[in-house]
């Protein structure tokens, strides 16, 4: 029953929110990019401020051959529309351009077998590669260790990844840690101080900025 509840929480990826109208982008403070990557992100964020999806798509497509963040956002958009071949085209371009933020949406497609042959080891590999750069990838990877997907169950590793993601303001990770320490799950004792600590972090975390890397 616990595994099932974790699965439900963990599979709530960003694709369902790709088409939402987003406010002005603010870069999460933990993100560190090279000069070129920062320039690409700033350029792509101009598109993200456009109100209509049609306008955003036109903006991103004007830079799709050279901007890896535009490629990632187009990739997640088309995945949401179930146009997986177009999604894969853009995400693989971003991956070839060495943008590790492409790993998470690619991992999702390989995990589900959407547009590609289902390949859970490949999904695991992609998340493992990106976990230190992308806290949302770390959050998703935590479920592999907690549930023993493609690896032995390792609660310590799973919790370590959750706490890293939560420390970078991944809201879902913060909420999951509250549940873990409140109920004493996954070999962790109940810990009211940690419950209160993460509850306060949730209150402070009015908006999870991490997922804006991916959203149209």
Short mmCIF file of C-alpha atoms in Angstrom, two decimals:
data_model
loop_
_atom_site.label_atom_id
_atom_site.label_comp_id
_atom_site.label_asym_id
_atom_site.label_seq_id
_atom_site.Cartn_x
_atom_site.Cartn_y
_atom_site.Cartn_z
CA UNK A 1 0.00 0.00 0.00
CA UNK A 2 2.87 2.37 0.85
CA UNK A 3 4.58 1.65 -2.46
CA UNK A 4 1.38 2.38 -4.29
CA UNK A 5 0.90 5.71 -2.54
CA UNK A 6 4.49 6.74 -3.28
CA UNK A 7 4.03 5.81 -6.93
CA UNK A 8 0.94 7.99 -7.21
CA UNK A 9 2.73 10.98 -5.71
CA UNK A 10 5.95 10.49 -7.63
CA UNK A 11 4.47 10.14 -11.09
CA UNK A 12 2.86 13.58 -10.89
CA UNK A 13 5.34 15.03 -13.37
CA UNK A 14 5.31 18.44 -14.96
CA UNK A 15 3.70 17.48 -18.27
CA UNK A 16 0.18 18.09 -17.02
CA UNK A 17 1.02 21.75 -16.41
CA UNK A 18 2.92 22.57 -19.58
CA UNK A 19 0.19 24.67 -21.15
CA UNK A 20 -0.62 26.82 -18.10
CA UNK A 21 -0.20 30.57 -18.39
CA UNK A 22 2.93 31.27 -16.39
CA UNK A 23 4.02 34.50 -14.67
CA UNK A 24 7.43 36.05 -15.22
CA UNK A 25 10.22 33.51 -14.85
CA UNK A 26 12.56 33.79 -11.87
CA UNK A 27 15.66 31.62 -11.97
CA UNK A 28 15.99 29.35 -8.90
CA UNK A 29 19.00 30.52 -6.92
CA UNK A 30 20.64 27.07 -6.89
CA UNK A 31 20.95 26.93 -10.68
CA UNK A 32 24.41 27.56 -12.04
CA UNK A 33 24.99 27.77 -15.77
CA UNK A 34 27.85 28.54 -18.07
CA UNK A 35 27.83 31.94 -19.75
CA UNK A 36 26.38 30.48 -22.95
CA UNK A 37 23.72 28.49 -21.09
CA UNK A 38 22.68 31.52 -19.07
CA UNK A 39 22.31 33.49 -22.30
CA UNK A 40 20.19 30.68 -23.81
CA UNK A 41 17.96 30.53 -20.74
CA UNK A 42 17.44 34.28 -20.69
CA UNK A 43 16.60 34.20 -24.39
CA UNK A 44 14.12 31.36 -23.93
CA UNK A 45 12.51 33.13 -20.96
CA UNK A 46 11.49 35.97 -23.24
CA UNK A 47 9.20 33.47 -24.98
CA UNK A 48 7.85 32.21 -21.65
CA UNK A 49 6.51 35.68 -20.84
CA UNK A 50 4.25 35.70 -23.92
CA UNK A 51 0.60 35.22 -22.98
CA UNK A 52 -0.66 32.89 -25.71
CA UNK A 53 0.60 29.37 -26.37
CA UNK A 54 0.60 30.13 -30.09
CA UNK A 55 2.84 33.12 -29.53
CA UNK A 56 5.16 31.13 -27.28
CA UNK A 57 5.47 28.34 -29.83
CA UNK A 58 6.32 30.79 -32.60
CA UNK A 59 8.92 32.42 -30.39
CA UNK A 60 10.57 29.12 -29.41
CA UNK A 61 10.56 27.83 -32.97
CA UNK A 62 12.41 30.93 -34.10
CA UNK A 63 15.33 29.77 -31.96
CA UNK A 64 14.82 25.99 -32.00
CA UNK A 65 18.02 25.15 -33.87
CA UNK A 66 20.33 26.89 -31.43
CA UNK A 67 18.66 27.18 -28.01
CA UNK A 68 18.54 24.02 -25.87
CA UNK A 69 16.01 25.46 -23.41
CA UNK A 70 13.66 26.25 -26.28
CA UNK A 71 14.15 22.63 -27.41
CA UNK A 72 13.30 21.32 -23.93
CA UNK A 73 10.15 23.41 -23.66
CA UNK A 74 9.00 22.42 -27.13
CA UNK A 75 9.74 18.79 -26.24
CA UNK A 76 7.63 18.87 -23.08
CA UNK A 77 4.84 20.71 -24.88
CA UNK A 78 4.59 18.08 -27.61
CA UNK A 79 4.80 15.27 -25.07
CA UNK A 80 1.80 16.81 -23.33
CA UNK A 81 0.02 16.81 -26.68
CA UNK A 82 1.01 13.14 -27.16
CA UNK A 83 3.03 13.96 -30.26
CA UNK A 84 5.91 11.87 -29.00
CA UNK A 85 7.98 11.79 -32.18
CA UNK A 86 8.16 15.58 -32.29
CA UNK A 87 8.79 15.64 -28.55
CA UNK A 88 11.69 13.20 -28.87
CA UNK A 89 13.19 15.19 -31.73
CA UNK A 90 13.44 18.32 -29.61
CA UNK A 91 14.51 16.60 -26.41
CA UNK A 92 17.24 14.63 -28.14
CA UNK A 93 18.51 17.86 -29.70
CA UNK A 94 18.72 19.42 -26.24
CA UNK A 95 20.49 16.33 -24.93
CA UNK A 96 22.99 16.49 -27.80
CA UNK A 97 23.57 20.11 -26.82
CA UNK A 98 24.60 18.84 -23.38
CA UNK A 99 21.67 20.32 -21.49
CA UNK A 100 21.09 17.95 -18.56
CA UNK A 101 17.62 19.35 -17.98
CA UNK A 102 16.58 17.34 -21.05
CA UNK A 103 17.19 14.15 -19.07
CA UNK A 104 14.06 14.35 -16.94
CA UNK A 105 11.48 14.54 -19.75
CA UNK A 106 13.41 11.91 -21.71
CA UNK A 107 13.45 9.67 -18.64
CA UNK A 108 9.68 10.05 -18.35
CA UNK A 109 9.17 8.96 -21.97
CA UNK A 110 11.42 5.92 -21.57
CA UNK A 111 9.76 4.99 -18.28
CA UNK A 112 6.28 5.08 -19.81
CA UNK A 113 7.26 3.81 -23.25
CA UNK A 114 5.73 6.84 -24.93
CA UNK A 115 7.12 7.19 -28.46
CA UNK A 116 9.97 4.82 -27.66
CA UNK A 117 10.33 1.24 -26.51
CA UNK A 118 9.83 1.14 -22.75
CA UNK A 119 13.26 1.13 -21.15
CA UNK A 120 13.35 1.54 -17.38
CA UNK A 121 17.14 1.08 -17.13
CA UNK A 122 17.54 3.96 -19.60
CA UNK A 123 15.16 6.08 -17.52
CA UNK A 124 17.20 5.31 -14.40
CA UNK A 125 20.44 6.14 -16.20
CA UNK A 126 19.15 9.51 -17.41
CA UNK A 127 17.95 10.52 -13.95
CA UNK A 128 21.18 9.35 -12.34
CA UNK A 129 23.18 11.49 -14.75
CA UNK A 130 21.12 14.61 -14.02
CA UNK A 131 20.47 14.23 -10.29
CA UNK A 132 23.20 16.63 -9.13
CA UNK A 133 22.15 19.37 -11.56
CA UNK A 134 18.38 18.99 -11.58
CA UNK A 135 16.59 18.59 -8.21
CA UNK A 136 13.39 17.45 -9.93
CA UNK A 137 15.36 14.62 -11.53
CA UNK A 138 16.72 13.81 -8.05
CA UNK A 139 13.16 13.71 -6.72
CA UNK A 140 12.06 11.33 -9.46
CA UNK A 141 15.14 9.15 -8.96
CA UNK A 142 14.35 8.82 -5.24
CA UNK A 143 11.32 6.64 -6.03
CA UNK A 144 13.53 4.16 -7.88
CA UNK A 145 15.55 3.61 -4.72
CA UNK A 146 12.56 3.70 -2.35
CA UNK A 147 10.61 1.21 -4.45
CA UNK A 148 13.50 -0.86 -5.77
CA UNK A 149 12.90 0.00 -9.43
CA UNK A 150 15.88 -1.08 -11.55
CA UNK A 151 17.95 -1.26 -8.37
CA UNK A 152 17.91 -2.72 -4.88
CA UNK A 153 15.73 -0.93 -2.36
CA UNK A 154 17.89 1.66 -0.64
CA UNK A 155 15.86 3.85 1.67
CA UNK A 156 18.89 5.86 2.75
CA UNK A 157 19.75 6.79 -0.82
CA UNK A 158 16.11 7.54 -1.58
CA UNK A 159 15.73 9.84 1.42
CA UNK A 160 19.06 11.52 0.62
CA UNK A 161 17.78 12.35 -2.86
CA UNK A 162 14.46 13.55 -1.47
CA UNK A 163 16.17 15.84 1.02
CA UNK A 164 18.42 17.27 -1.71
CA UNK A 165 15.38 17.99 -3.88
CA UNK A 166 13.45 19.42 -0.93
CA UNK A 167 16.39 21.67 0.00
CA UNK A 168 16.16 23.12 -3.52
CA UNK A 169 12.46 23.88 -2.99
CA UNK A 170 10.92 20.98 -4.92
CA UNK A 171 7.49 21.17 -3.33
CA UNK A 172 6.54 17.52 -3.88
CA UNK A 173 9.73 16.38 -2.15
CA UNK A 174 9.01 18.62 0.84
CA UNK A 175 5.47 17.26 1.14
CA UNK A 176 6.68 13.67 0.89
CA UNK A 177 9.27 14.19 3.63
CA UNK A 178 6.56 15.54 5.93
CA UNK A 179 4.63 12.32 5.42
CA UNK A 180 7.73 10.16 5.95
CA UNK A 181 8.77 11.81 9.22
CA UNK A 182 5.21 12.13 10.48
CA UNK A 183 4.48 8.43 10.04
CA UNK A 184 7.95 6.90 10.40
CA UNK A 185 8.17 5.44 6.91
CA UNK A 186 11.05 3.75 5.08
CA UNK A 187 13.11 2.91 8.17
CA UNK A 188 12.98 6.50 9.38
CA UNK A 189 11.75 7.15 12.93
CA UNK A 190 8.99 9.64 13.54
CA UNK A 191 10.54 13.07 13.96
CA UNK A 192 8.26 15.97 14.84
CA UNK A 193 11.05 18.55 14.52
CA UNK A 194 11.65 17.50 10.92
CA UNK A 195 7.92 17.48 10.25
CA UNK A 196 7.66 21.06 11.46
CA UNK A 197 10.81 22.07 9.58
CA UNK A 198 9.48 20.84 6.23
CA UNK A 199 5.99 22.17 6.96
CA UNK A 200 7.53 25.62 7.36
CA UNK A 201 9.45 25.17 4.12
CA UNK A 202 6.21 24.28 2.33
CA UNK A 203 4.59 27.46 3.67
CA UNK A 204 7.54 29.51 2.42
CA UNK A 205 7.55 27.73 -0.93
CA UNK A 206 4.66 29.63 -2.47
CA UNK A 207 5.65 28.62 -5.98
CA UNK A 208 7.92 25.77 -7.09
CA UNK A 209 10.23 27.56 -9.52
CA UNK A 210 12.10 24.39 -10.50
CA UNK A 211 9.50 23.20 -12.97
CA UNK A 212 9.57 26.49 -14.88
CA UNK A 213 12.69 25.26 -16.61
CA UNK A 214 10.37 22.90 -18.54
CA UNK A 215 7.12 24.75 -18.94
CA UNK A 216 6.09 26.40 -22.18
#
